[in-house]
PDB file of C-alpha atoms in Angstrom:
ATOM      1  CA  UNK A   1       0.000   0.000   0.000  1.00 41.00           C
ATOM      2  CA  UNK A   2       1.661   2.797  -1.347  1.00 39.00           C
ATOM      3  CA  UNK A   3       1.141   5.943   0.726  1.00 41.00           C
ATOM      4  CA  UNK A   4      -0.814   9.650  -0.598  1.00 37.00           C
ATOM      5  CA  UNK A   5       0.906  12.775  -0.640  1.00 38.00           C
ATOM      6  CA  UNK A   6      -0.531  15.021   1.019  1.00 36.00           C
ATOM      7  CA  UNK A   7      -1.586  17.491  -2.227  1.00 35.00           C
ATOM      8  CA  UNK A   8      -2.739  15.073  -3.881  1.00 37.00           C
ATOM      9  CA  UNK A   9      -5.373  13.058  -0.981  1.00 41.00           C
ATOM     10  CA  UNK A  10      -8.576  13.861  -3.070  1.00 42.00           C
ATOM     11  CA  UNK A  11     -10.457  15.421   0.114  1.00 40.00           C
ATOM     12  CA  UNK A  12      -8.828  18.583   0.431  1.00 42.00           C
ATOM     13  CA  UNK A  13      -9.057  18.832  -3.599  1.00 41.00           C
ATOM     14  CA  UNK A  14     -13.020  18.073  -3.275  1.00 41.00           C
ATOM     15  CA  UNK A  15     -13.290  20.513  -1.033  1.00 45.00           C
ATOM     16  CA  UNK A  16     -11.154  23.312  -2.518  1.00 46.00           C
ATOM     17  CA  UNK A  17     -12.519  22.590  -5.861  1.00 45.00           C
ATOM     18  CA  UNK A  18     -16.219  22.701  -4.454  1.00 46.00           C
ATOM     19  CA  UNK A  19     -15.235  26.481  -2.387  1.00 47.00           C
ATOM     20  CA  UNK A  20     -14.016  27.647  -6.134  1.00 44.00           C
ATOM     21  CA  UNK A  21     -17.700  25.946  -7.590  1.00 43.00           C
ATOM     22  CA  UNK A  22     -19.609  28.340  -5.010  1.00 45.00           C
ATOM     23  CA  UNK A  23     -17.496  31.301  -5.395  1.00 51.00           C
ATOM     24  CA  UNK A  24     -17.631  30.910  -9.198  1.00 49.00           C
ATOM     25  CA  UNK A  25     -21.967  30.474  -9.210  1.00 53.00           C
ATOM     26  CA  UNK A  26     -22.384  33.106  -6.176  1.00 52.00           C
ATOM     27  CA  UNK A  27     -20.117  35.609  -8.515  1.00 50.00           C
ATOM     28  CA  UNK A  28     -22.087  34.529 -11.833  1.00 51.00           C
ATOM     29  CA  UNK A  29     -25.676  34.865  -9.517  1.00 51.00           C
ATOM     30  CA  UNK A  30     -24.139  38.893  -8.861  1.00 49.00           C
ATOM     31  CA  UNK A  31     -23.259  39.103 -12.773  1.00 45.00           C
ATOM     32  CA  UNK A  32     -26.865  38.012 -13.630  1.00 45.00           C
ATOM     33  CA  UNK A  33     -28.327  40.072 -11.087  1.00 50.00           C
ATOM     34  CA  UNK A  34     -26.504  43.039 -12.001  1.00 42.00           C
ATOM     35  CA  UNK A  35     -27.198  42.812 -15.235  1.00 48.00           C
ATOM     36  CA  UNK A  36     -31.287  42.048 -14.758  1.00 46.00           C
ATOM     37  CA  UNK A  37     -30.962  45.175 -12.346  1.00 48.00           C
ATOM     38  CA  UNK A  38     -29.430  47.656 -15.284  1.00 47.00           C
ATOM     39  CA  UNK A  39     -31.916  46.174 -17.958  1.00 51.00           C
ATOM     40  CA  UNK A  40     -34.610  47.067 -15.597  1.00 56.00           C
ATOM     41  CA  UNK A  41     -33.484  50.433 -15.007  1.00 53.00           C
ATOM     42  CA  UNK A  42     -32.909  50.860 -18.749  1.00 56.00           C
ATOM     43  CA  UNK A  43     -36.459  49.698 -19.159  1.00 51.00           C
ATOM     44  CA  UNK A  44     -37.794  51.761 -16.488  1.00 49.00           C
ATOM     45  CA  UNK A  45     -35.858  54.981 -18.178  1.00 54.00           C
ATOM     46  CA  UNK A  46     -37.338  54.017 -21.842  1.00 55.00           C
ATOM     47  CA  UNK A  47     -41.076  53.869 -20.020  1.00 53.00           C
ATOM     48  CA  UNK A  48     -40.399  57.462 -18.449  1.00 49.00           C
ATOM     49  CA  UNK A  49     -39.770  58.718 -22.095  1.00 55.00           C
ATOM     50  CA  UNK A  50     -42.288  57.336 -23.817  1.00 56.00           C
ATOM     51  CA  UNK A  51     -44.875  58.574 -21.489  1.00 57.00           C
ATOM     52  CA  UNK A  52     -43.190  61.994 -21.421  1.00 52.00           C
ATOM     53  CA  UNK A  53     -43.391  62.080 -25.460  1.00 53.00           C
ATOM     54  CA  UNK A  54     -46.730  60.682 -25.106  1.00 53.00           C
ATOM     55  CA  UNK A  55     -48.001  63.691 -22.666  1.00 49.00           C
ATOM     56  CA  UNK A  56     -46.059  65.727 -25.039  1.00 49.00           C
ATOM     57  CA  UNK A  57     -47.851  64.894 -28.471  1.00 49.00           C
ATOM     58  CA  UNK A  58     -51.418  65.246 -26.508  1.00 53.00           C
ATOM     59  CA  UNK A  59     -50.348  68.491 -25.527  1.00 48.00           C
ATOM     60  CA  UNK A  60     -49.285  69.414 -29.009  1.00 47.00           C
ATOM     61  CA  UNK A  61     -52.038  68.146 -30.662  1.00 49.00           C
ATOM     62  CA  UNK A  62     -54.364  69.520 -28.087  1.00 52.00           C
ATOM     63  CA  UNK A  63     -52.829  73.123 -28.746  1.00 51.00           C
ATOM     64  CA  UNK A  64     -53.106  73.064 -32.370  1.00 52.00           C
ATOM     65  CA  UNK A  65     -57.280  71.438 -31.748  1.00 57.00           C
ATOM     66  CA  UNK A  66     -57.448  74.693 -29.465  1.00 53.00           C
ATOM     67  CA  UNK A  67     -56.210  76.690 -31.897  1.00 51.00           C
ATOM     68  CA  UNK A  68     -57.943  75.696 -34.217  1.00 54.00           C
ATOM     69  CA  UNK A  69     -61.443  76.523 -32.434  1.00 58.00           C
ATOM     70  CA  UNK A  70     -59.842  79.885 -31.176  1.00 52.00           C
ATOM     71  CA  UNK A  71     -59.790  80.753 -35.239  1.00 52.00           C
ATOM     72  CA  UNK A  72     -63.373  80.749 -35.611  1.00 55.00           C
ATOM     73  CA  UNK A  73     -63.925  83.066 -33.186  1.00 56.00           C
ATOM     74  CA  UNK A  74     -61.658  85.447 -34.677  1.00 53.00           C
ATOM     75  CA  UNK A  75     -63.147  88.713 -36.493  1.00 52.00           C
ATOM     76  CA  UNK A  76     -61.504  88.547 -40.270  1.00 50.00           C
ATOM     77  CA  UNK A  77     -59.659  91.484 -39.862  1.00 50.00           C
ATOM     78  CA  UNK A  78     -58.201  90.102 -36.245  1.00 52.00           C
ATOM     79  CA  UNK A  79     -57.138  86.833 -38.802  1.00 46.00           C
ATOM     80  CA  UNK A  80     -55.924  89.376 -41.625  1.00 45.00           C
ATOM     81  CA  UNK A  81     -53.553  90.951 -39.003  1.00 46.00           C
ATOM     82  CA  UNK A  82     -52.459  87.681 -37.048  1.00 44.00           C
ATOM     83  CA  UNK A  83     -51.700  85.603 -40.379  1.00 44.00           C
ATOM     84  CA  UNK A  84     -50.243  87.954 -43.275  1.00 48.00           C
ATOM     85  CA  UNK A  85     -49.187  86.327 -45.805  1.00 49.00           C
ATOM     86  CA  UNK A  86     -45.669  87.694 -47.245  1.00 48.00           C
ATOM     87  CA  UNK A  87     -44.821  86.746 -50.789  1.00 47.00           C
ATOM     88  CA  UNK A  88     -41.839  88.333 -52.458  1.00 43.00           C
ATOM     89  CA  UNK A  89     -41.706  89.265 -55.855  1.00 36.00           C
ATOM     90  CA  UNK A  90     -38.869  88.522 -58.443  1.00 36.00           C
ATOM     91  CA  UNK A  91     -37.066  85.005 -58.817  1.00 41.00           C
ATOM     92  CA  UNK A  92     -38.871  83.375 -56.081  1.00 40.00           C
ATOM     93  CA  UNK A  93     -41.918  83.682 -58.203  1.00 48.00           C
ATOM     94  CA  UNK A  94     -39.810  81.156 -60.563  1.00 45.00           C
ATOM     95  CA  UNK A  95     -39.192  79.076 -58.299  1.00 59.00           C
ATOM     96  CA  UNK A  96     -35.305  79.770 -57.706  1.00 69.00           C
ATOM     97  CA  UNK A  97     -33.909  81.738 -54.789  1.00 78.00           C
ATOM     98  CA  UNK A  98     -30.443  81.954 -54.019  1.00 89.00           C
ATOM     99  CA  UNK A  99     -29.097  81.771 -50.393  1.00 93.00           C
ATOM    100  CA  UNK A 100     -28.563  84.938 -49.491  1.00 94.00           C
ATOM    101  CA  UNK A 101     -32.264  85.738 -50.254  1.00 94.00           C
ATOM    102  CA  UNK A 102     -34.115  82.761 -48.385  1.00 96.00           C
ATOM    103  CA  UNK A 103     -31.366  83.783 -45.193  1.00 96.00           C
ATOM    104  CA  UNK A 104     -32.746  87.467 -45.977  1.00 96.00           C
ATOM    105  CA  UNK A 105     -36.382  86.265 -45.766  1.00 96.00           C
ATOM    106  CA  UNK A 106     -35.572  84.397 -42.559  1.00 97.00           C
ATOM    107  CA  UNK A 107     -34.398  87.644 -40.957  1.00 97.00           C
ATOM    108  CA  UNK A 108     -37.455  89.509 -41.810  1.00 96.00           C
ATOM    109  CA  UNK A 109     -39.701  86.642 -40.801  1.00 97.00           C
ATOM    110  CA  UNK A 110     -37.955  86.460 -36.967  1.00 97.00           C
ATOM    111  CA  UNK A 111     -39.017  90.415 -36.930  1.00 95.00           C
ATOM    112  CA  UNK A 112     -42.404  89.729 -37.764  1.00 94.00           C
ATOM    113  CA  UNK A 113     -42.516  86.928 -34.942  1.00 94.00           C
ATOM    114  CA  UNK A 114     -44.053  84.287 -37.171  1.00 95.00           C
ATOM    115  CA  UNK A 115     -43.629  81.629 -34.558  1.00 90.00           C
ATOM    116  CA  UNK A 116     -46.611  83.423 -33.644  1.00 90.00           C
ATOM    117  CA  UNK A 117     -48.007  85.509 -36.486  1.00 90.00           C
ATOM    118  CA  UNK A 118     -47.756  82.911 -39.277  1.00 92.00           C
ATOM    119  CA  UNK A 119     -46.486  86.220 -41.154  1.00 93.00           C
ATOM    120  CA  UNK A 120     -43.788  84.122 -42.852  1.00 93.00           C
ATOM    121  CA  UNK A 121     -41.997  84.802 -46.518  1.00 95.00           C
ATOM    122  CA  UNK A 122     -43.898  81.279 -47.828  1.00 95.00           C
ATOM    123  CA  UNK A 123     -41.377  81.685 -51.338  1.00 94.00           C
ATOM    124  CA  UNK A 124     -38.774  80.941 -49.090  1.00 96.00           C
ATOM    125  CA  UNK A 125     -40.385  77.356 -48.782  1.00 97.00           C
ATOM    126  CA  UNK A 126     -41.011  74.133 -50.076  1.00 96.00           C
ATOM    127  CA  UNK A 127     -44.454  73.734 -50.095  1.00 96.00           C
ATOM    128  CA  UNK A 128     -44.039  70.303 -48.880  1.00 96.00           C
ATOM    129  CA  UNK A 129     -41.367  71.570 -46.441  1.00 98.00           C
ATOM    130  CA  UNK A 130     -41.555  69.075 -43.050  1.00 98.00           C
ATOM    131  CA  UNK A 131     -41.381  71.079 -40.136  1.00 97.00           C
ATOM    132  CA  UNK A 132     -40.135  69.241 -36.617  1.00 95.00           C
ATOM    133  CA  UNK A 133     -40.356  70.070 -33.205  1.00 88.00           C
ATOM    134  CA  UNK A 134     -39.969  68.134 -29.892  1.00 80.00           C
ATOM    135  CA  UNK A 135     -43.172  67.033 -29.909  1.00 78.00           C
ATOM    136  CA  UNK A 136     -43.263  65.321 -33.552  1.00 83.00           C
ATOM    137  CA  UNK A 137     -42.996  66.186 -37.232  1.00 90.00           C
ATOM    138  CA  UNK A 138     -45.721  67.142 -40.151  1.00 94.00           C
ATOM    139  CA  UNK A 139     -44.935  67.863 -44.084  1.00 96.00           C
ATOM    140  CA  UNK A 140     -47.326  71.244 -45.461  1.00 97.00           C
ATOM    141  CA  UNK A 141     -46.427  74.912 -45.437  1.00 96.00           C
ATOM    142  CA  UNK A 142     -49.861  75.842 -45.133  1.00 94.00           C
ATOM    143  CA  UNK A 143     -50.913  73.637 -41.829  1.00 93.00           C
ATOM    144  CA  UNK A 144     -47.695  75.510 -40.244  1.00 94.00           C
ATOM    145  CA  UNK A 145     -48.623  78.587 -41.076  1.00 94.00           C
ATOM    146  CA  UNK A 146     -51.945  78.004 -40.346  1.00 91.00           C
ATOM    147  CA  UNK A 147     -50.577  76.844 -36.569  1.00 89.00           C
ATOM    148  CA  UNK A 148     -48.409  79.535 -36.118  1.00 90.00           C
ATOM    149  CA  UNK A 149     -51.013  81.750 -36.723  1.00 89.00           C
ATOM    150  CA  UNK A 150     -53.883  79.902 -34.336  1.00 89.00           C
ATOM    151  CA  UNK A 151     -51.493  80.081 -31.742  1.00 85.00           C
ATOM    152  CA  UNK A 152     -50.684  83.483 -31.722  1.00 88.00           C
ATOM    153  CA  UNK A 153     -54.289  83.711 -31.165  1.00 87.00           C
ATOM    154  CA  UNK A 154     -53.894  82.613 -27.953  1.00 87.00           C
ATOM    155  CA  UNK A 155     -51.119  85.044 -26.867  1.00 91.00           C
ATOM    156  CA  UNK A 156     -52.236  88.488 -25.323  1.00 92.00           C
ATOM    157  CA  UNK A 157     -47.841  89.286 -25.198  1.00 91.00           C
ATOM    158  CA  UNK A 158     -45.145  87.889 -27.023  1.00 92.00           C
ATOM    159  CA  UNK A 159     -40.842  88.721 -27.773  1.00 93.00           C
ATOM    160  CA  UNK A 160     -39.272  86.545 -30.114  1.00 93.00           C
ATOM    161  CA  UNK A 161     -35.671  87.850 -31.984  1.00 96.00           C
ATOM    162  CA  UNK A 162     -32.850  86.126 -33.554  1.00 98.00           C
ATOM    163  CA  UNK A 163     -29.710  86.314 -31.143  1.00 98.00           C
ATOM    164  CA  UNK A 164     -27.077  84.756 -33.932  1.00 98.00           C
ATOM    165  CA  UNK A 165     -27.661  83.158 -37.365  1.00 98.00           C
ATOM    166  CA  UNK A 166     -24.662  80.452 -38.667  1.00 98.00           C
ATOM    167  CA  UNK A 167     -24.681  79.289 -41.796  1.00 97.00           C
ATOM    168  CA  UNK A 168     -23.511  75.828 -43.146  1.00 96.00           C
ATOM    169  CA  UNK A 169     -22.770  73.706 -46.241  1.00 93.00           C
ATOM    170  CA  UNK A 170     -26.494  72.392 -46.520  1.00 93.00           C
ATOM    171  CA  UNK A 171     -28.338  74.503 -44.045  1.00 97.00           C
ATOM    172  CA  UNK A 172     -28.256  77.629 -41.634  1.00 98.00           C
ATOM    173  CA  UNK A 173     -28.923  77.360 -38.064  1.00 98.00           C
ATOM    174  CA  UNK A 174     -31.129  80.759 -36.657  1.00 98.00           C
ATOM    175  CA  UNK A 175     -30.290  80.773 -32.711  1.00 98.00           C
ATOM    176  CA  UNK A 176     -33.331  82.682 -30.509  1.00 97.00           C
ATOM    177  CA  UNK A 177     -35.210  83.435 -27.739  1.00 97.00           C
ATOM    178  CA  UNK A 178     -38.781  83.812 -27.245  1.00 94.00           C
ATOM    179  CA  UNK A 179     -41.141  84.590 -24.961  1.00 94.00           C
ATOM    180  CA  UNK A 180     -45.021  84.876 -24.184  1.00 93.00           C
ATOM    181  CA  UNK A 181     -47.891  85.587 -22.249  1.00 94.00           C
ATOM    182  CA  UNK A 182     -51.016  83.175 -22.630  1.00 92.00           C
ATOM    183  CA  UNK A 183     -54.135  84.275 -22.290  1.00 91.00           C
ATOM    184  CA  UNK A 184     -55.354  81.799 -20.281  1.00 89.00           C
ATOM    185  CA  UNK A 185     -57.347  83.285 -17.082  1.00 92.00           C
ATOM    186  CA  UNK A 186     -53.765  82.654 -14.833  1.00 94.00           C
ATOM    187  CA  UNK A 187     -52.030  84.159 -17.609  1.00 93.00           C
ATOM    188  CA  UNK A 188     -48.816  81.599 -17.845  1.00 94.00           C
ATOM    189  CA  UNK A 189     -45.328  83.187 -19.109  1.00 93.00           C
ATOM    190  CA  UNK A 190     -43.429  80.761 -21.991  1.00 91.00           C
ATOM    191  CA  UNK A 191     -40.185  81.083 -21.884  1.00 93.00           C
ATOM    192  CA  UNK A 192     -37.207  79.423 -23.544  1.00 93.00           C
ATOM    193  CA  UNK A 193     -34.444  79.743 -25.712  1.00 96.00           C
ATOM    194  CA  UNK A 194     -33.357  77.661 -28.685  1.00 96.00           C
ATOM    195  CA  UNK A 195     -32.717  77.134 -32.199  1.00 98.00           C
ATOM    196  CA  UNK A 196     -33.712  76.204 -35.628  1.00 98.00           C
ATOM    197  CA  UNK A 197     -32.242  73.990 -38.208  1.00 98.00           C
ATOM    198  CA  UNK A 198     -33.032  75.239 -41.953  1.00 98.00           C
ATOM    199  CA  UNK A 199     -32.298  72.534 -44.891  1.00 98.00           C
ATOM    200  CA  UNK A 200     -32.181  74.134 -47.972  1.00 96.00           C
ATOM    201  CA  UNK A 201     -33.093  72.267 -51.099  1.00 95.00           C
ATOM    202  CA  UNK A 202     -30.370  71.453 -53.402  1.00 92.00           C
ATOM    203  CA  UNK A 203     -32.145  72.433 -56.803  1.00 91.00           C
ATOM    204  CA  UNK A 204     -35.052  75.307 -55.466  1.00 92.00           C
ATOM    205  CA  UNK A 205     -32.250  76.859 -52.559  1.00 93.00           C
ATOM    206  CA  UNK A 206     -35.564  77.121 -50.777  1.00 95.00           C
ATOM    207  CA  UNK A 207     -36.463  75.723 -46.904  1.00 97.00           C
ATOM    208  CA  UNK A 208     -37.273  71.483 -47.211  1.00 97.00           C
ATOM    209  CA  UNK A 209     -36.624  71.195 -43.204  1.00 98.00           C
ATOM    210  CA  UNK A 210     -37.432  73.449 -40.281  1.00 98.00           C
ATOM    211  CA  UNK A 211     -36.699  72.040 -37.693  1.00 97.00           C
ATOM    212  CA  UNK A 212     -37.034  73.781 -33.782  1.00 95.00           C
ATOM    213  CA  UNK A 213     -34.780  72.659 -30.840  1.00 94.00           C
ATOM    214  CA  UNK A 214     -35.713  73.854 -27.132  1.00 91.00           C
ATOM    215  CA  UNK A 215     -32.988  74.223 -25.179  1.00 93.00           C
ATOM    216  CA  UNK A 216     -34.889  73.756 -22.046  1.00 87.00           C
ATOM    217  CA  UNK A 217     -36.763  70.196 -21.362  1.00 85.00           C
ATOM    218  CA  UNK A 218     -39.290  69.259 -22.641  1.00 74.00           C
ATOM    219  CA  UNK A 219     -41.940  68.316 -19.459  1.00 81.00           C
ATOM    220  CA  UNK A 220     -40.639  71.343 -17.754  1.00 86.00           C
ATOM    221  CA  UNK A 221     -41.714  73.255 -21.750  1.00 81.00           C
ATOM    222  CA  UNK A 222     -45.175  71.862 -20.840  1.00 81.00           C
ATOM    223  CA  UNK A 223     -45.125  72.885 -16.801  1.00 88.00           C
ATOM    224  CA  UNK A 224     -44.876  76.217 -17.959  1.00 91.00           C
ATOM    225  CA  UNK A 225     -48.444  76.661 -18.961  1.00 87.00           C
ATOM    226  CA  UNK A 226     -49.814  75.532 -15.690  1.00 89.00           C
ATOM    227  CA  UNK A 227     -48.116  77.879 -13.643  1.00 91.00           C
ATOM    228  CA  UNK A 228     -49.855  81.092 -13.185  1.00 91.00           C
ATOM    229  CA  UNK A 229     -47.727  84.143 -13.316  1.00 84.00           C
ATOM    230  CA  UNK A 230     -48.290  87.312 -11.114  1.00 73.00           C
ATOM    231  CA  UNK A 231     -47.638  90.304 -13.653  1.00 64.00           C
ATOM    232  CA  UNK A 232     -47.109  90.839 -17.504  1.00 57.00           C
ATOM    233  CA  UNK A 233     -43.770  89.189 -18.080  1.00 60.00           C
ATOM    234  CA  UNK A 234     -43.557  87.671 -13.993  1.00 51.00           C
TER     235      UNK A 234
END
């Protein structure tokens, strides 16, 4: 009977080899978990925005409904002055505008405030242009304008200008601030600053893409309204 070395006696190996077993599953268990717990809180942050966009479209859609029904109880001369429209005479008539015009027409649009006024140059569009916001994305010239316009209606005070304008290879970026008074019976203040992308086409040089970016969030965007204000502009 030969005798064991020590090292090699298969009861301290069993029982090392079952220590590094445990460790090894309790460690994979923690991996797992970990894991589960991150997917969850991914999961949990992807339900928080969806319902924020979701809150956010109603509201959006529910504006433009409301301003819709404000229209109709608008005199036509109240409509007249709210919703101009500005056509320019010349090339864009054709059909061809170069860039320095349609940046030109942007200008003069930011000083007529037609965020709010729907008094925009429409020659500088596409009449299919697609116009984008936080809250979603529609193709038509006309239903903007027509928006713009309705909710101006609802404004008894409003500031909008163009801080800086930057102009790239395909479009030219308008930086501004705005703000407004709603006429809503606890008269809430919008405010926010931000900017807006403009795509030119490459064979008309007019506007295919508007599209807005807040630079404030969007669910605190929305709070706004709610909270009643104390004087004109707070």
């Amino acid at each position: 009977m030969t005798a064991t070395l020590p090292f090699l006696s298969p009861i301290p190996y069993l029982h090392a080899h079952r220590k590094l077993l445990f460790r090894s599953n309790e460690s994979r268990r923690k991996t797992i978990n970990f894991q589960c717990s991150s997917k969850n809180r991914n999961f949990s942050n992807d339900e928080d925005s969806q319902s924020e966009n979701l809150v956010l479209k109603m509201a959006w859609y529910g504006s433009e409904l409301l301003g819709i029904a404000a229209s109709f109880l608008r005199s036509p001369a109240d409509a007249t002055k709210a919703g101009g429209e500005v056509a320019v005479s010349g090339d864009e008539e054709l059909g061809v505008m170069g860039r320095a015009q349609v940046v030109e027409a942007i200008r003069e649009d930011f000083r007529r405030s037609y965020f709010v006024t729907g008094n925009l140059t429409l020659n500088a569009y596409e009449e299919h242009c697609e116009f984008a916001d936080p809250a979603g994305s529609f193709k038509g010239l006309r239903r903007f304008k027509r928006n713009c316009s309705n909710f101006g209606s609802l404004l008894i005070k409003s500031d909008m200008k163009l801080m800086k304008w930057e102009d790239f290879e395909d479009k030219g970026v308008g930086h501004w601030r705005f703000r407004c008074v709603m006429s809503f019976p606890w008269r809430p203040i919008l405010s926010a600053t931000g900017y807006t992308e403009y795509y030119f086409d490459e064979q008309s040089g007019k506007i295919c893409r508007h599209v807005e970016h807040w630079n404030v969030p969007k669910m605190a965007l929305l709070r706004q309204i709610f909270r009643p204000s104390r004087s004109a502009w707070g």
